[in-house]
Tab-separated table of N, CA and C in Angstrom:
chain	number	residue	atom	x	y	z
A	162	GLN	N	-128.365	50.702	139.225
A	162	GLN	CA	-128.162	50.398	137.810
A	162	GLN	C	-129.503	50.401	137.098
A	163	VAL	N	-129.556	51.170	135.994
A	163	VAL	CA	-130.793	51.252	135.227
A	163	VAL	C	-130.991	49.925	134.511
A	164	PRO	N	-132.144	49.289	134.690
A	164	PRO	CA	-132.350	47.957	134.109
A	164	PRO	C	-132.512	47.951	132.602
A	165	LEU	N	-132.991	49.047	132.040
A	165	LEU	CA	-133.232	49.119	130.607
A	165	LEU	C	-132.522	50.341	130.037
A	166	VAL	N	-131.814	50.158	128.956
A	166	VAL	CA	-131.058	51.245	128.348
A	166	VAL	C	-131.434	51.364	126.876
A	167	GLU	N	-131.946	52.536	126.513
A	167	GLU	CA	-132.325	52.791	125.124
A	167	GLU	C	-131.169	53.431	124.358
A	168	SER	N	-131.162	53.214	123.066
A	168	SER	CA	-130.190	53.864	122.184
A	168	SER	C	-130.791	53.974	120.793
A	169	GLY	N	-130.158	54.797	119.958
A	169	GLY	CA	-130.587	54.918	118.572
A	169	GLY	C	-131.360	56.173	118.232
A	170	GLY	N	-131.658	56.976	119.232
A	170	GLY	CA	-132.369	58.209	118.951
A	170	GLY	C	-131.478	59.212	118.230
A	171	GLY	N	-132.094	60.297	117.778
A	171	GLY	CA	-131.331	61.318	117.088
A	171	GLY	C	-132.218	62.238	116.294
A	172	LEU	N	-131.584	62.978	115.409
A	172	LEU	CA	-132.282	63.933	114.544
A	172	LEU	C	-132.404	63.349	113.144
A	173	VAL	N	-133.606	63.395	112.597
A	173	VAL	CA	-133.841	62.860	111.258
A	173	VAL	C	-134.853	63.745	110.551
A	174	GLN	N	-134.761	63.797	109.242
A	174	GLN	CA	-135.723	64.579	108.468
A	174	GLN	C	-137.028	63.805	108.312
A	175	ALA	N	-138.097	64.547	108.128
A	175	ALA	CA	-139.398	63.920	107.897
A	175	ALA	C	-139.307	62.970	106.698
A	176	GLY	N	-139.921	61.819	106.852
A	176	GLY	CA	-139.860	60.789	105.826
A	176	GLY	C	-138.731	59.798	106.030
A	177	GLY	N	-137.834	60.110	106.938
A	177	GLY	CA	-136.691	59.245	107.199
A	177	GLY	C	-137.005	58.139	108.180
A	178	SER	N	-135.957	57.400	108.570
A	178	SER	CA	-136.115	56.246	109.445
A	178	SER	C	-135.098	56.272	110.585
A	179	LEU	N	-135.470	55.652	111.677
A	179	LEU	CA	-134.575	55.412	112.799
A	179	LEU	C	-134.896	54.040	113.372
A	180	ASN	N	-133.878	53.430	113.976
A	180	ASN	CA	-134.091	52.146	114.636
A	180	ASN	C	-133.627	52.274	116.083
A	181	LEU	N	-134.557	52.198	117.001
A	181	LEU	CA	-134.235	52.279	118.418
A	181	LEU	C	-133.962	50.879	118.971
A	182	SER	N	-133.069	50.825	119.940
A	182	SER	CA	-132.766	49.570	120.620
A	182	SER	C	-132.933	49.751	122.116
A	183	CYS	N	-133.275	48.664	122.781
A	183	CYS	CA	-133.412	48.676	124.231
A	183	CYS	C	-132.788	47.391	124.757
A	184	THR	N	-131.789	47.543	125.600
A	184	THR	CA	-131.073	46.381	126.127
A	184	THR	C	-131.255	46.314	127.628
A	185	ALA	N	-131.539	45.108	128.114
A	185	ALA	CA	-131.674	44.899	129.548
A	185	ALA	C	-130.301	44.666	130.160
A	186	SER	N	-130.113	45.213	131.344
A	186	SER	CA	-128.838	45.011	132.021
A	186	SER	C	-129.087	44.703	133.482
A	187	GLY	N	-128.407	43.719	133.995
A	187	GLY	CA	-128.482	43.421	135.418
A	187	GLY	C	-129.680	42.580	135.817
A	188	ARG	N	-130.659	42.496	134.957
A	188	ARG	CA	-131.841	41.694	135.273
A	188	ARG	C	-132.290	40.961	134.032
A	189	SER	N	-133.018	39.887	134.228
A	189	SER	CA	-133.525	39.136	133.092
A	189	SER	C	-134.967	39.506	132.828
A	190	PHE	N	-135.251	39.924	131.626
A	190	PHE	CA	-136.618	40.218	131.212
A	190	PHE	C	-137.072	39.228	130.152
A	191	SER	N	-136.452	38.056	130.154
A	191	SER	CA	-136.752	37.094	129.105
A	191	SER	C	-138.195	36.624	129.134
A	192	GLY	N	-138.841	36.655	130.277
A	192	GLY	CA	-140.226	36.211	130.365
A	192	GLY	C	-141.227	37.341	130.387
A	193	ALA	N	-140.793	38.531	130.048
A	193	ALA	CA	-141.629	39.717	130.147
A	193	ALA	C	-141.979	40.278	128.784
A	194	ALA	N	-143.194	40.754	128.669
A	194	ALA	CA	-143.525	41.564	127.496
A	194	ALA	C	-142.740	42.876	127.595
A	195	MET	N	-142.404	43.425	126.427
A	195	MET	CA	-141.658	44.668	126.383
A	195	MET	C	-142.435	45.680	125.551
A	196	GLY	N	-142.214	46.952	125.845
A	196	GLY	CA	-142.949	47.959	125.109
A	196	GLY	C	-142.165	49.240	124.918
A	197	TRP	N	-142.699	50.075	124.064
A	197	TRP	CA	-142.171	51.420	123.837
A	197	TRP	C	-143.283	52.436	124.056
A	198	PHE	N	-142.929	53.495	124.732
A	198	PHE	CA	-143.810	54.630	124.926
A	198	PHE	C	-143.060	55.881	124.493
A	199	ARG	N	-143.787	56.964	124.327
A	199	ARG	CA	-143.128	58.225	124.004
A	199	ARG	C	-143.856	59.373	124.691
A	200	GLN	N	-143.112	60.441	124.916
A	200	GLN	CA	-143.685	61.618	125.543
A	200	GLN	C	-143.129	62.861	124.879
A	201	ALA	N	-144.020	63.620	124.282
A	201	ALA	CA	-143.656	64.891	123.662
A	201	ALA	C	-143.816	66.000	124.700
A	202	PRO	N	-143.123	67.111	124.520
A	202	PRO	CA	-143.223	68.223	125.474
A	202	PRO	C	-144.662	68.677	125.672
A	203	GLY	N	-145.076	68.771	126.920
A	203	GLY	CA	-146.409	69.245	127.220
A	203	GLY	C	-147.516	68.235	127.014
A	204	LYS	N	-147.147	66.989	126.674
A	204	LYS	CA	-148.164	65.954	126.425
A	204	LYS	C	-147.965	64.773	127.365
A	205	GLU	N	-149.008	63.972	127.500
A	205	GLU	CA	-148.934	62.778	128.322
A	205	GLU	C	-148.138	61.692	127.593
A	206	ARG	N	-147.632	60.742	128.393
A	206	ARG	CA	-146.926	59.623	127.793
A	206	ARG	C	-147.898	58.793	126.964
A	207	GLU	N	-147.446	58.383	125.794
A	207	GLU	CA	-148.302	57.723	124.812
A	207	GLU	C	-147.765	56.341	124.489
A	208	PHE	N	-148.649	55.363	124.415
A	208	PHE	CA	-148.253	54.003	124.027
A	208	PHE	C	-147.864	53.985	122.551
A	209	VAL	N	-146.732	53.340	122.263
A	209	VAL	CA	-146.267	53.227	120.889
A	209	VAL	C	-146.387	51.789	120.386
A	210	ALA	N	-145.791	50.850	121.115
A	210	ALA	CA	-145.804	49.459	120.662
A	210	ALA	C	-145.446	48.533	121.814
A	211	ALA	N	-145.863	47.276	121.686
A	211	ALA	CA	-145.507	46.260	122.674
A	211	ALA	C	-145.385	44.917	121.980
A	212	ILE	N	-144.635	44.009	122.621
A	212	ILE	CA	-144.418	42.692	122.051
A	212	ILE	C	-144.330	41.686	123.184
A	213	SER	N	-144.810	40.485	122.948
A	213	SER	CA	-144.852	39.487	124.008
A	213	SER	C	-143.454	38.952	124.332
A	214	TRP	N	-143.382	38.164	125.397
A	214	TRP	CA	-142.113	37.610	125.853
A	214	TRP	C	-141.464	36.751	124.766
A	215	SER	N	-142.266	36.143	123.914
A	215	SER	CA	-141.744	35.235	122.889
A	215	SER	C	-141.499	35.931	121.559
A	216	GLY	N	-141.815	37.208	121.486
A	216	GLY	CA	-141.636	37.922	120.219
A	216	GLY	C	-142.880	37.945	119.350
A	217	GLY	N	-144.005	37.469	119.878
A	217	GLY	CA	-145.243	37.457	119.103
A	217	GLY	C	-146.203	38.531	119.566
A	218	ASN	N	-147.403	38.495	118.958
A	218	ASN	CA	-148.482	39.412	119.330
A	218	ASN	C	-148.058	40.868	119.402
A	219	PRO	N	-147.441	41.413	118.365
A	219	PRO	CA	-147.100	42.833	118.415
A	219	PRO	C	-148.358	43.694	118.432
A	220	SER	N	-148.271	44.769	119.167
A	220	SER	CA	-149.394	45.694	119.288
A	220	SER	C	-148.865	47.107	119.077
A	221	TYR	N	-149.673	47.961	118.418
A	221	TYR	CA	-149.223	49.304	118.071
A	221	TYR	C	-150.267	50.346	118.424
A	222	GLY	N	-149.782	51.532	118.764
A	222	GLY	CA	-150.670	52.664	118.925
A	222	GLY	C	-151.200	53.096	117.562
A	223	ASP	N	-152.363	53.677	117.556
A	223	ASP	CA	-153.014	54.038	116.299
A	223	ASP	C	-152.156	54.985	115.457
A	224	SER	N	-151.426	55.874	116.103
A	224	SER	CA	-150.684	56.892	115.364
A	224	SER	C	-149.435	56.340	114.665
A	225	VAL	N	-149.019	55.125	114.989
A	225	VAL	CA	-147.798	54.579	114.389
A	225	VAL	C	-148.036	53.309	113.573
A	226	LYS	N	-149.257	52.817	113.561
A	226	LYS	CA	-149.552	51.597	112.811
A	226	LYS	C	-149.172	51.754	111.347
A	227	GLY	N	-148.518	50.733	110.834
A	227	GLY	CA	-148.114	50.748	109.434
A	227	GLY	C	-146.791	51.443	109.177
A	228	ARG	N	-146.263	52.133	110.192
A	228	ARG	CA	-144.990	52.842	110.017
A	228	ARG	C	-143.897	52.302	110.946
A	229	PHE	N	-144.282	51.865	112.128
A	229	PHE	CA	-143.322	51.369	113.114
A	229	PHE	C	-143.449	49.851	113.241
A	230	THR	N	-142.317	49.213	113.540
A	230	THR	CA	-142.298	47.771	113.761
A	230	THR	C	-141.490	47.448	115.004
A	231	ILE	N	-142.097	46.698	115.919
A	231	ILE	CA	-141.397	46.280	117.122
A	231	ILE	C	-140.944	44.832	116.954
A	232	SER	N	-139.753	44.537	117.460
A	232	SER	CA	-139.245	43.169	117.412
A	232	SER	C	-138.319	42.972	118.606
A	233	ARG	N	-137.964	41.714	118.858
A	233	ARG	CA	-137.043	41.463	119.957
A	233	ARG	C	-136.128	40.294	119.617
A	234	ASP	N	-134.931	40.397	120.126
A	234	ASP	CA	-133.940	39.332	120.020
A	234	ASP	C	-133.822	38.726	121.414
A	235	ILE	N	-134.452	37.583	121.588
A	235	ILE	CA	-134.509	36.995	122.921
A	235	ILE	C	-133.118	36.643	123.433
A	236	ALA	N	-132.269	36.151	122.559
A	236	ALA	CA	-130.924	35.757	122.972
A	236	ALA	C	-130.130	36.962	123.471
A	237	LYS	N	-130.314	38.112	122.822
A	237	LYS	CA	-129.570	39.309	123.195
A	237	LYS	C	-130.324	40.156	124.204
A	238	ILE	N	-131.508	39.705	124.578
A	238	ILE	CA	-132.346	40.457	125.520
A	238	ILE	C	-132.458	41.904	125.052
A	239	THR	N	-132.759	42.079	123.784
A	239	THR	CA	-132.855	43.397	123.183
A	239	THR	C	-134.177	43.535	122.458
A	240	VAL	N	-134.769	44.697	122.578
A	240	VAL	CA	-135.999	45.017	121.875
A	240	VAL	C	-135.711	46.171	120.920
A	241	TYR	N	-136.290	46.087	119.737
A	241	TYR	CA	-136.049	47.091	118.718
A	241	TYR	C	-137.355	47.780	118.337
A	242	LEU	N	-137.216	49.015	117.879
A	242	LEU	CA	-138.353	49.738	117.312
A	242	LEU	C	-137.877	50.375	116.017
A	243	GLN	N	-138.277	49.781	114.899
A	243	GLN	CA	-137.949	50.335	113.588
A	243	GLN	C	-139.003	51.364	113.230
A	244	MET	N	-138.569	52.584	113.018
A	244	MET	CA	-139.484	53.675	112.745
A	244	MET	C	-139.253	54.187	111.331
A	245	ASN	N	-140.243	54.061	110.497
A	245	ASN	CA	-140.170	54.505	109.099
A	245	ASN	C	-141.172	55.621	108.848
A	246	SER	N	-140.977	56.319	107.751
A	246	SER	CA	-141.892	57.401	107.349
A	246	SER	C	-142.151	58.346	108.520
A	247	LEU	N	-141.094	58.765	109.161
A	247	LEU	CA	-141.224	59.598	110.359
A	247	LEU	C	-141.832	60.951	110.025
A	248	LYS	N	-142.630	61.441	110.972
A	248	LYS	CA	-143.301	62.726	110.845
A	248	LYS	C	-142.859	63.628	111.988
A	249	SER	N	-143.071	64.917	111.823
A	249	SER	CA	-142.675	65.859	112.870
A	249	SER	C	-143.389	65.553	114.179
A	250	GLU	N	-144.611	65.038	114.087
A	250	GLU	CA	-145.367	64.715	115.303
A	250	GLU	C	-144.848	63.476	116.022
A	251	ASP	N	-143.869	62.792	115.441
A	251	ASP	CA	-143.226	61.675	116.122
A	251	ASP	C	-142.124	62.160	117.066
A	252	THR	N	-141.825	63.435	117.028
A	252	THR	CA	-140.798	63.992	117.904
A	252	THR	C	-141.198	63.818	119.367
A	253	ALA	N	-140.327	63.176	120.141
A	253	ALA	CA	-140.623	62.885	121.539
A	253	ALA	C	-139.424	62.181	122.164
A	254	VAL	N	-139.492	62.020	123.473
A	254	VAL	CA	-138.567	61.116	124.162
A	254	VAL	C	-139.213	59.733	124.157
A	255	TYR	N	-138.466	58.765	123.699
A	255	TYR	CA	-138.970	57.399	123.589
A	255	TYR	C	-138.425	56.553	124.745
A	256	TYR	N	-139.339	55.864	125.417
A	256	TYR	CA	-138.990	55.069	126.590
A	256	TYR	C	-139.249	53.590	126.325
A	257	CYS	N	-138.308	52.777	126.744
A	257	CYS	CA	-138.477	51.336	126.724
A	257	CYS	C	-139.011	50.903	128.084
A	258	ALA	N	-139.852	49.870	128.096
A	258	ALA	CA	-140.437	49.408	129.350
A	258	ALA	C	-140.622	47.901	129.329
A	259	ALA	N	-140.582	47.310	130.519
A	259	ALA	CA	-140.797	45.877	130.671
A	259	ALA	C	-142.007	45.639	131.561
A	260	SER	N	-142.770	44.621	131.214
A	260	SER	CA	-143.989	44.320	131.955
A	260	SER	C	-143.839	43.012	132.719
A	261	GLN	N	-144.561	42.864	133.810
A	261	GLN	CA	-144.606	41.590	134.507
A	261	GLN	C	-145.582	40.639	133.826
A	262	ILE	N	-146.337	41.149	132.872
A	262	ILE	CA	-147.267	40.345	132.089
A	262	ILE	C	-146.508	39.798	130.893
A	263	PRO	N	-146.488	38.484	130.688
A	263	PRO	CA	-145.731	37.924	129.566
A	263	PRO	C	-146.312	38.230	128.188
A	264	GLN	N	-147.641	38.325	128.124
A	264	GLN	CA	-148.256	38.636	126.832
A	264	GLN	C	-149.734	38.956	127.031
A	265	LYS	N	-150.311	39.543	126.005
A	265	LYS	CA	-151.751	39.751	125.964
A	265	LYS	C	-152.271	39.154	124.669
A	266	LYS	N	-153.549	38.875	124.655
A	266	LYS	CA	-154.147	38.338	123.444
A	266	LYS	C	-154.026	39.359	122.319
A	267	TYR	N	-153.937	38.847	121.107
A	267	TYR	CA	-153.782	39.702	119.943
A	267	TYR	C	-154.897	40.741	119.893
A	268	GLY	N	-154.519	42.003	119.713
A	268	GLY	CA	-155.499	43.074	119.608
A	268	GLY	C	-155.834	43.763	120.913
A	269	MET	N	-155.420	43.164	122.044
A	269	MET	CA	-155.708	43.804	123.333
A	269	MET	C	-154.790	44.999	123.527
A	270	ARG	N	-155.300	46.020	124.191
A	270	ARG	CA	-154.532	47.237	124.405
A	270	ARG	C	-153.535	47.053	125.546
A	271	TRP	N	-152.451	47.768	125.451
A	271	TRP	CA	-151.484	47.857	126.530
A	271	TRP	C	-151.580	49.233	127.161
A	272	TYR	N	-151.358	49.277	128.465
A	272	TYR	CA	-151.445	50.524	129.207
A	272	TYR	C	-150.142	50.767	129.949
A	273	GLU	N	-149.894	52.011	130.253
A	273	GLU	CA	-148.673	52.377	130.970
A	273	GLU	C	-148.564	51.615	132.279
A	274	THR	N	-149.672	51.385	132.940
A	274	THR	CA	-149.670	50.693	134.231
A	274	THR	C	-149.342	49.211	134.111
A	275	ASP	N	-149.318	48.662	132.888
A	275	ASP	CA	-148.920	47.265	132.688
A	275	ASP	C	-147.418	47.084	132.829
A	276	PHE	N	-146.660	48.162	132.818
A	276	PHE	CA	-145.200	48.103	132.769
A	276	PHE	C	-144.609	48.590	134.081
A	277	THR	N	-143.601	47.856	134.561
A	277	THR	CA	-143.047	48.126	135.893
A	277	THR	C	-141.593	48.571	135.881
A	278	SER	N	-140.893	48.346	134.784
A	278	SER	CA	-139.499	48.781	134.683
A	278	SER	C	-139.363	49.683	133.469
A	279	TRP	N	-138.592	50.764	133.628
A	279	TRP	CA	-138.486	51.777	132.578
A	279	TRP	C	-137.033	52.175	132.349
A	280	GLY	N	-136.738	52.507	131.090
A	280	GLY	CA	-135.456	53.102	130.773
A	280	GLY	C	-135.506	54.602	130.975
A	281	GLN	N	-134.389	55.246	130.732
A	281	GLN	CA	-134.299	56.690	130.932
A	281	GLN	C	-134.731	57.484	129.706
A	282	GLY	N	-134.910	56.826	128.589
A	282	GLY	CA	-135.420	57.500	127.405
A	282	GLY	C	-134.343	57.928	126.428
A	283	THR	N	-134.739	58.018	125.167
A	283	THR	CA	-133.858	58.515	124.121
A	283	THR	C	-134.640	59.504	123.262
A	284	GLN	N	-134.017	60.619	122.942
A	284	GLN	CA	-134.699	61.693	122.218
A	284	GLN	C	-134.746	61.386	120.726
A	285	VAL	N	-135.916	61.530	120.148
A	285	VAL	CA	-136.091	61.446	118.706
A	285	VAL	C	-136.657	62.773	118.240
A	286	THR	N	-135.971	63.405	117.302
A	286	THR	CA	-136.421	64.682	116.770
A	286	THR	C	-136.547	64.568	115.254
A	287	VAL	N	-137.731	64.868	114.762
A	287	VAL	CA	-137.998	64.790	113.325
A	287	VAL	C	-138.207	66.203	112.811
A	288	SER	N	-137.356	66.618	111.907
A	288	SER	CA	-137.454	67.970	111.357
A	288	SER	C	-138.297	67.945	110.087
A	289	SER	N	-139.121	68.965	109.947
A	289	SER	CA	-140.022	69.024	108.782
A	289	SER	C	-139.403	69.839	107.671
């Protein structure tokens, strides 16, 4: 059973918005920081955003700052990624991930190796 399941991807025009969701199943990630990564064809996986176990200390990749917002509903064990002002370069498969680290200090970077559980990904395509 896949522990993390993403939803909400799709096709949107440039300038539009999408809201991705990630729900944990079969395991509790209530004490874990959660994050989003993305991977475009032919490119390495890129950090998008992360949030602490309590819903604080959000962190963003430079390319999405000011446009994307990460949040979590602890009761529903769900993490969201609100994506606004989408650009064609945002086109990628978006992955949800859970970390064994509960949080990092504000401003500290998150790395792919900080995360140990991954979803299967959801495709986001932005048409120009």
